[in-house]
Tab-separated table of C-alpha atoms and ligand atoms in Angstrom:
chain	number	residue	atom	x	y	z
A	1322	UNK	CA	90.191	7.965	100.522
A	1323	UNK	CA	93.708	8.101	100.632
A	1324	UNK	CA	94.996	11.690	103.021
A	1325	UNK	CA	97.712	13.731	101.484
A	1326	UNK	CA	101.100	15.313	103.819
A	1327	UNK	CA	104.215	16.879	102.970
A	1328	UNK	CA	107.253	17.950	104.228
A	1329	UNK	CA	108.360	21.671	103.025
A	1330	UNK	CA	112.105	22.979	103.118
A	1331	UNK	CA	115.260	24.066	101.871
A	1332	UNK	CA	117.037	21.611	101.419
A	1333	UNK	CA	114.505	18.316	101.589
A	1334	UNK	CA	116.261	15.675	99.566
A	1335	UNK	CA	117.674	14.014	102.335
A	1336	UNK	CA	114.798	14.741	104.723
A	1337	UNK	CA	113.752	11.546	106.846
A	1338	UNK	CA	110.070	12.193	107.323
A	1339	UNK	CA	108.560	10.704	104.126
A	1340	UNK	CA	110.366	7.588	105.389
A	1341	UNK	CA	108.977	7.805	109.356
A	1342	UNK	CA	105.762	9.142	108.684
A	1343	UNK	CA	105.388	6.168	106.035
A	1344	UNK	CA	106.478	3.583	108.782
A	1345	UNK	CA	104.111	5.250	110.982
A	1346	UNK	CA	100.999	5.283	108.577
A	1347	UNK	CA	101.544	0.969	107.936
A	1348	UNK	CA	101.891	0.474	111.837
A	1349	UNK	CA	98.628	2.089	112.330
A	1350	UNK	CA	96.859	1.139	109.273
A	1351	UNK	CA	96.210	4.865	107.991
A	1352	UNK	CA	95.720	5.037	104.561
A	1353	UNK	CA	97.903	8.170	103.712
A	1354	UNK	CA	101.067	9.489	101.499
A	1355	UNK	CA	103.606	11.362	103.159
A	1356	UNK	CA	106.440	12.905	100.160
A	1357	UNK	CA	108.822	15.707	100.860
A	1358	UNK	CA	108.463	19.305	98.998
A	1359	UNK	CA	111.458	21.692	97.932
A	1360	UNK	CA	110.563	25.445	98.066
A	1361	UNK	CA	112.392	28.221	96.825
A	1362	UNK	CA	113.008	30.790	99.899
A	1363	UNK	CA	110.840	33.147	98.405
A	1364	UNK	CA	107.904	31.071	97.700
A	1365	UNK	CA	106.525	29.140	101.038
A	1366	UNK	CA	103.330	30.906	100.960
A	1367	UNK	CA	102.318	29.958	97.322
A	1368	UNK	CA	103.567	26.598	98.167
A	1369	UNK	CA	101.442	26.142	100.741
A	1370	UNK	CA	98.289	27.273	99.084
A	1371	UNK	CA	98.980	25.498	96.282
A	1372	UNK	CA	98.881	22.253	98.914
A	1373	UNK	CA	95.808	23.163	99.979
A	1374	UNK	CA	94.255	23.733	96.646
A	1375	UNK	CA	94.957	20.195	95.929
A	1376	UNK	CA	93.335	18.923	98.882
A	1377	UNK	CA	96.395	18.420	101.305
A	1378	UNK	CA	95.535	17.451	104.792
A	1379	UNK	CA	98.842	18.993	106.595
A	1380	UNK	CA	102.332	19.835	106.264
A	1381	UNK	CA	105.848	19.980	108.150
A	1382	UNK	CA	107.836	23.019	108.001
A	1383	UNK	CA	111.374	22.508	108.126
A	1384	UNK	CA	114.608	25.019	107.884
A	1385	UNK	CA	114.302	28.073	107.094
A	1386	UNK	CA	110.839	28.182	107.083
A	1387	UNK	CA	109.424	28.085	110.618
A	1388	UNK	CA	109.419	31.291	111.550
A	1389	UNK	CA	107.389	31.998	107.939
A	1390	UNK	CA	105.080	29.219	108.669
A	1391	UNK	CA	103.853	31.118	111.918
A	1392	UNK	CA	103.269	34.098	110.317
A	1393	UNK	CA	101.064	31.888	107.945
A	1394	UNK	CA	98.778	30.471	110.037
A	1395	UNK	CA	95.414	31.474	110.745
A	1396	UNK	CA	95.999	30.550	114.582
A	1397	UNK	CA	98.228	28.673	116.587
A	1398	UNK	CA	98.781	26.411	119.475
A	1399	UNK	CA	99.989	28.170	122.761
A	1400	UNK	CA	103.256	25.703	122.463
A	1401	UNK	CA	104.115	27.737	118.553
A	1402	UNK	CA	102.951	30.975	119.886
A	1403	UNK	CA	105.849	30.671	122.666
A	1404	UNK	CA	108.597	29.511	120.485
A	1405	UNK	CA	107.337	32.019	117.525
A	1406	UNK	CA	108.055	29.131	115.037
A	1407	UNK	CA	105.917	26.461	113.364
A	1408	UNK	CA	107.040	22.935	112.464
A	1409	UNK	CA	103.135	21.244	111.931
A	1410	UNK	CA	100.441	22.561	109.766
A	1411	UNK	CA	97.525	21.203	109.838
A	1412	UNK	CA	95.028	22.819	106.745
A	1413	UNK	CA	90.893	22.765	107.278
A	1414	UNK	CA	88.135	22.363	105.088
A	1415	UNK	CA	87.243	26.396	105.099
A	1416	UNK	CA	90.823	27.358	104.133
A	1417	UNK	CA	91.863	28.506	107.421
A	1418	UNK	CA	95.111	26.505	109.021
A	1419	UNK	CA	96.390	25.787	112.716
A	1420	UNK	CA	100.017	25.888	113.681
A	1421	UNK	CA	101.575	23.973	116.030
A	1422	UNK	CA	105.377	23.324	117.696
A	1423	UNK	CA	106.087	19.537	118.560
A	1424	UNK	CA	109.964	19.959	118.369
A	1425	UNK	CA	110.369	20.686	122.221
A	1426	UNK	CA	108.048	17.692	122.672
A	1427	UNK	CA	110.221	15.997	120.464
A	1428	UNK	CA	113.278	16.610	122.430
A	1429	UNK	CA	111.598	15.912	125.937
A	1430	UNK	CA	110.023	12.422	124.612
A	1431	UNK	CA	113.091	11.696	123.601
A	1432	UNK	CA	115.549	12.509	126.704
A	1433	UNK	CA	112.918	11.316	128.813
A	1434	UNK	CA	111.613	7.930	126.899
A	1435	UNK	CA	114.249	6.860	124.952
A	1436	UNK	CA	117.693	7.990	126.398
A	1437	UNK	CA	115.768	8.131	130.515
A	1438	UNK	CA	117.214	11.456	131.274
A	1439	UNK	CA	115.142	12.700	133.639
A	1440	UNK	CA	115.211	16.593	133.572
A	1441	UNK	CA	113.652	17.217	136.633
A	1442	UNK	CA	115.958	18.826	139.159
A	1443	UNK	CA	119.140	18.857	136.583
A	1444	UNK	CA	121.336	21.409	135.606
A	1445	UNK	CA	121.432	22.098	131.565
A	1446	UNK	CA	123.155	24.305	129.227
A	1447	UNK	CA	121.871	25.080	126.003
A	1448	UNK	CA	124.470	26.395	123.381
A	1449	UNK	CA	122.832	29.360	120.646
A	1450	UNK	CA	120.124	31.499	121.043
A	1451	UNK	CA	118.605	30.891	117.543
A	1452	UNK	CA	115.557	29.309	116.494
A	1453	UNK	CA	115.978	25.822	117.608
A	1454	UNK	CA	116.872	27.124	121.044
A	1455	UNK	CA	113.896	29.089	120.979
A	1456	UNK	CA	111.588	25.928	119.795
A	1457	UNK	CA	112.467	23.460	122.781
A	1458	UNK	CA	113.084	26.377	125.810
A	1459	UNK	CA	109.364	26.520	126.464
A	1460	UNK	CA	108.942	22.713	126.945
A	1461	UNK	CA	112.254	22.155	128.899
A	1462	UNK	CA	111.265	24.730	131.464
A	1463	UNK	CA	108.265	23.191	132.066
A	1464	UNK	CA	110.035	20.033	133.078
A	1465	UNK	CA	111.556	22.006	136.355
A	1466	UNK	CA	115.212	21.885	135.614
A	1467	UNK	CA	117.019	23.070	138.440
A	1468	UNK	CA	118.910	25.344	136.701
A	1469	UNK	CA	118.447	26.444	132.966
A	1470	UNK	CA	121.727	28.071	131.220
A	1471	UNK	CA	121.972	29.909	127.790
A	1472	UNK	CA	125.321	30.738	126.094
A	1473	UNK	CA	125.297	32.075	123.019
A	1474	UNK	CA	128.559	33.627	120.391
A	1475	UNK	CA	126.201	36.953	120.096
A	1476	UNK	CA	124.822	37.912	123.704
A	1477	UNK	CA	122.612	40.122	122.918
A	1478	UNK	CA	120.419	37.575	121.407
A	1479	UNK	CA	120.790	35.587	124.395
A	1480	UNK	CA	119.295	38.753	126.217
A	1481	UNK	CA	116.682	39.047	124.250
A	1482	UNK	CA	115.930	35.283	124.309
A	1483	UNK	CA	115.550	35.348	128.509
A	1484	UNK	CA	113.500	38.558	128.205
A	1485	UNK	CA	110.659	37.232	125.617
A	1486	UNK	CA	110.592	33.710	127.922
A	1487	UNK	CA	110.417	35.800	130.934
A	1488	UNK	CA	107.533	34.748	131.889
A	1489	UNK	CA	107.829	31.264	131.285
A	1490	UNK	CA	110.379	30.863	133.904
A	1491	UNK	CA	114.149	31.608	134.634
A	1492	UNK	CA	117.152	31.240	132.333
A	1493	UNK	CA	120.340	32.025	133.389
A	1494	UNK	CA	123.132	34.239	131.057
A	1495	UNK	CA	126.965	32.387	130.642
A	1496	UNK	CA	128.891	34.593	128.574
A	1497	UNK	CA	130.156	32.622	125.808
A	1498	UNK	CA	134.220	33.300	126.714
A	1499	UNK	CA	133.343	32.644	130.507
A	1500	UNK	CA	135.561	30.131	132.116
A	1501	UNK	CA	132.450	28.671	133.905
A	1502	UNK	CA	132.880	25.843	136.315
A	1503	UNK	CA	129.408	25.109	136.849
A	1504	UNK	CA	128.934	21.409	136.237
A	1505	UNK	CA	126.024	20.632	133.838
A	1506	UNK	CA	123.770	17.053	133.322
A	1507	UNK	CA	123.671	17.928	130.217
A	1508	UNK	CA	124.540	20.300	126.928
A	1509	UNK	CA	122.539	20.565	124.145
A	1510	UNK	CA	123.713	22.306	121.089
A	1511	UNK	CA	121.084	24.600	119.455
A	1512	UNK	CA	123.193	26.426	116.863
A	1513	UNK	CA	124.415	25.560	113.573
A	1514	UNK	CA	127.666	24.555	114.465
A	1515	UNK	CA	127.186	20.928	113.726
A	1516	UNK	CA	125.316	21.403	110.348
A	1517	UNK	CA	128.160	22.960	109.222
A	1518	UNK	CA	131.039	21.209	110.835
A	1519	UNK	CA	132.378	24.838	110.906
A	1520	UNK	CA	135.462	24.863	112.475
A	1521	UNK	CA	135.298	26.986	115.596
A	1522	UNK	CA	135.599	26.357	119.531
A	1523	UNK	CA	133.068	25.751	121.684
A	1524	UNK	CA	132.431	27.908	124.726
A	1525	UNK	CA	134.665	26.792	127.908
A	1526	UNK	CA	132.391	24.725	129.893
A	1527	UNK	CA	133.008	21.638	132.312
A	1528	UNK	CA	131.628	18.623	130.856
A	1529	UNK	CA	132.127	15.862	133.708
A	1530	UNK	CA	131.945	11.764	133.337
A	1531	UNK	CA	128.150	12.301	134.574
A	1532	UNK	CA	126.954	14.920	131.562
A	1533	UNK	CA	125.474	13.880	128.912
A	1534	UNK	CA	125.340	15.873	125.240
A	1535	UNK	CA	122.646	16.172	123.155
A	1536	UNK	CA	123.042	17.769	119.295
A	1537	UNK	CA	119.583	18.830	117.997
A	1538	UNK	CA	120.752	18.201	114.496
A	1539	UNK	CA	121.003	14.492	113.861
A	1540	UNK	CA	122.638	12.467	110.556
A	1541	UNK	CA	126.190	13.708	110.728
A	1542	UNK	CA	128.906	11.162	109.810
A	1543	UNK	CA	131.136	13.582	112.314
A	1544	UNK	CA	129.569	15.724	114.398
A	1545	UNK	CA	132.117	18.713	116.170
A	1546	UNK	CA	130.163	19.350	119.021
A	1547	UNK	CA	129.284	15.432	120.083
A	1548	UNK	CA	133.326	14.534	119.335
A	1549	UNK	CA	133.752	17.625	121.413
A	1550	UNK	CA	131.929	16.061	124.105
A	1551	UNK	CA	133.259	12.964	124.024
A	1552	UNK	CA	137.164	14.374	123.860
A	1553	UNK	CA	135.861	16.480	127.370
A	1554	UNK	CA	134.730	12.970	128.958
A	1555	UNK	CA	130.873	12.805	128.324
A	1556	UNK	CA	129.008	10.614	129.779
A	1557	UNK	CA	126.887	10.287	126.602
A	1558	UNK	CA	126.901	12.026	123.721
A	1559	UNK	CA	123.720	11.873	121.449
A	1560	UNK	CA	122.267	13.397	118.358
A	1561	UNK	CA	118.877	14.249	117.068
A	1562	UNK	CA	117.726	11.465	115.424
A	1563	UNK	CA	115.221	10.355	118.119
A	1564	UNK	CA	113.910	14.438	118.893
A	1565	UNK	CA	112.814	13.766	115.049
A	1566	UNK	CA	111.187	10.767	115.176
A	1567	UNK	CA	109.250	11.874	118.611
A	1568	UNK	CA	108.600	15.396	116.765
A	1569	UNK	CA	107.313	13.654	113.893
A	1570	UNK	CA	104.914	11.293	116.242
A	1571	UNK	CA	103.359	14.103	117.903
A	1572	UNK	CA	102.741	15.643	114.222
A	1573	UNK	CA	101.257	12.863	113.220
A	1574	UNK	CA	99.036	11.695	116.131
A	1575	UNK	CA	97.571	15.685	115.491
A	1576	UNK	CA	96.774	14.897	112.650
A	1577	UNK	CA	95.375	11.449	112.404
A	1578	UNK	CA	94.789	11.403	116.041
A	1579	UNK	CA	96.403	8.451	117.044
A	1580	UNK	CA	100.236	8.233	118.359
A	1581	UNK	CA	102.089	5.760	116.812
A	1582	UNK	CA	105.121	3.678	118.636
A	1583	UNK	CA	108.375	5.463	117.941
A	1584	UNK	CA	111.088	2.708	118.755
A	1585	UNK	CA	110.462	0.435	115.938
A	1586	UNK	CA	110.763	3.519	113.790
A	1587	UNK	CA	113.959	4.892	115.750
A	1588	UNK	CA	115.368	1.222	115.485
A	1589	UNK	CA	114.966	0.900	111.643
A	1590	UNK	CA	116.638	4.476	111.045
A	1591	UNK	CA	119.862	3.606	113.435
A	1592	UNK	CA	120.034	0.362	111.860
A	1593	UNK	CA	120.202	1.367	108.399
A	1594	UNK	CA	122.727	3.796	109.301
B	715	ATR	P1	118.223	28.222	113.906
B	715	ATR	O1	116.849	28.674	113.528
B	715	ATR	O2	118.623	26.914	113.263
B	715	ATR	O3	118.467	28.231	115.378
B	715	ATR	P2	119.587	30.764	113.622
B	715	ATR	O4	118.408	31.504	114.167
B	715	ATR	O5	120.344	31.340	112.470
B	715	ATR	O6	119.207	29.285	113.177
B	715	ATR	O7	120.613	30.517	114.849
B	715	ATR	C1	121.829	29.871	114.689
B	715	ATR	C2	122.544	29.733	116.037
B	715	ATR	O8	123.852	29.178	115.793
B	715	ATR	C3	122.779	31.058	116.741
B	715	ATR	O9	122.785	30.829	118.130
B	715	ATR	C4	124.173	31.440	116.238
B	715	ATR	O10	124.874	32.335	117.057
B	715	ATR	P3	124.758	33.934	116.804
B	715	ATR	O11	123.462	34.350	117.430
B	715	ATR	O12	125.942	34.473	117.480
B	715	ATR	O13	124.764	34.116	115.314
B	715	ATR	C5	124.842	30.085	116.271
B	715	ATR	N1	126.029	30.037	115.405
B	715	ATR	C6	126.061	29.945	114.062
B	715	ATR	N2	127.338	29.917	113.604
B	715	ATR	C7	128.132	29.989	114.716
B	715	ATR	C8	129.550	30.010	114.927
B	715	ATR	N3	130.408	29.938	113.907
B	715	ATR	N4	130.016	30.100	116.209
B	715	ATR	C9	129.148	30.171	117.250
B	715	ATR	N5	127.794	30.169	117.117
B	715	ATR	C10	127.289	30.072	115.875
């Protein structure tokens, strides 16, 4: 019997996971259909249910409903407890429904596999204190970076980000105006700069020829933080394209419990672009 996923946000028509999880589900011979769900902001809950009432297996949860989606859920994985945010339902036979977080996952798969940054022992900086930062910080620290950095336009959100992960390990406070000469392996932009395009300066930072920047959004014909990089001298500047194809592997090896190969799948999406 053929399985039943979706992808639910706000905007969705240009999402990519009907297409990867679709690739994935021929390369391992699942029999399942993947298709991509709009929701009105106000109506994620009766979406969902109305999934599960016709039989849905599972769902990803994609802007702005990720914070919504772990409210939702019955329980959750200690990775989406941490982050607060849910990207991967998965919906069970007596109506209850686990959420989990595969984003950092995503992002560490990717630095590590694909791109061989090793975080171990580096220095990084991660621009915006949002919900995106909030979804990978978890996973990152438990790589043992030498040194984690935050910098965020609004500091008191940074504050509050360090004191909730607390626990988890230590992240250091750059205020966003600092002229900070702390060389960094790498940058990764976690606001919504890029999304946007908006037009507004990055914090002062020293990118060297050895960094490397990484742009959790992915798709952007320009992109102002990775031409940013690049103008500074970046070693490599890369966007998010590969974080969602790992974040969508994870997601689907909970699901159907097997993990499918990413690079074919990254290959086909940066060769079609
Ligand atoms: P998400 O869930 O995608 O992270 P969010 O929680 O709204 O979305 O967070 C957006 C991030 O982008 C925040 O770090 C935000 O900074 P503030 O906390 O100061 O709002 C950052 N951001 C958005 N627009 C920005 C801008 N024009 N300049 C600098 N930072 C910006």
């Amino acid at each position: 019997m053929t399985d039943h996923y979706a992808v639910i946000g706000n905007p969705i028509a240009h999402s990519l996971s009907p297409t990867i999880h679709t690739l994935f589900a021929t390369q391992t011979q699942q029999d399942l259909i993947y298709t991509a769900v709009l929701a009105d902001n106000n109506q994620f809950a009766m979406c969902i249910q109305h999934l599960q009432d016709q039989g849905f297996k599972g769902a990803n949860v994609t802007v702005p409903f990720k914070e919504e989606a772990f409210r939702l859920a019955t329980q959750c994985t200690e990775r989406a407890n941490q982050a607060k945010a849910v990207n991967t339902l998965s919906f069970h036979d007596d109506g209850s429904i686990t959420g989990d977080n595969t984003d950092g996952i995503g992002l560490v798969r990717d630095l590590t596999q694909n791109i061989k940054f090793n975080i171990t022992n580096k220095c990084i900086l991660i621009i915006g204190a949002g919900g995106a930062a909030r979804g990978i910080i978890p996973v990152l620290l438990k790589e043992q970076p030498a040194k984690l950095y935050i910098t965020n336009r609004t500091k008191q959100r940074a504050l509050d980000l360090v004191n909730d992960f607390a626990n988890l390990g230590e992240i250091n406070i750059v205020a966003w105006d600092e002229n900070n000469q702390q060389p960094y392996d790498l940058i990764i932009n976690a606001t919504s700069l890029s999304l946007h395009n908006d037009d507004t300066n990055f914090p002062i930072c020293r990118i060297t020829t050895d960094s490397g920047c990484y742009d959790l959004v992915y798709g952007k014909q320009h992109n102002v933080f990775l031409e940013w990089g690049k103008s500074l001298g970046a070693k490599w500047c890369i966007d998010g394209l590969g974080m969602l194809v790992e974040q969508a592997a994870e997601a689907f090896s909970i699901w159907r419990g097997i993990h499918p190969q990413t690079q074919p799948v990254l290959q086909y999406l940066l060769n079609r672009k």
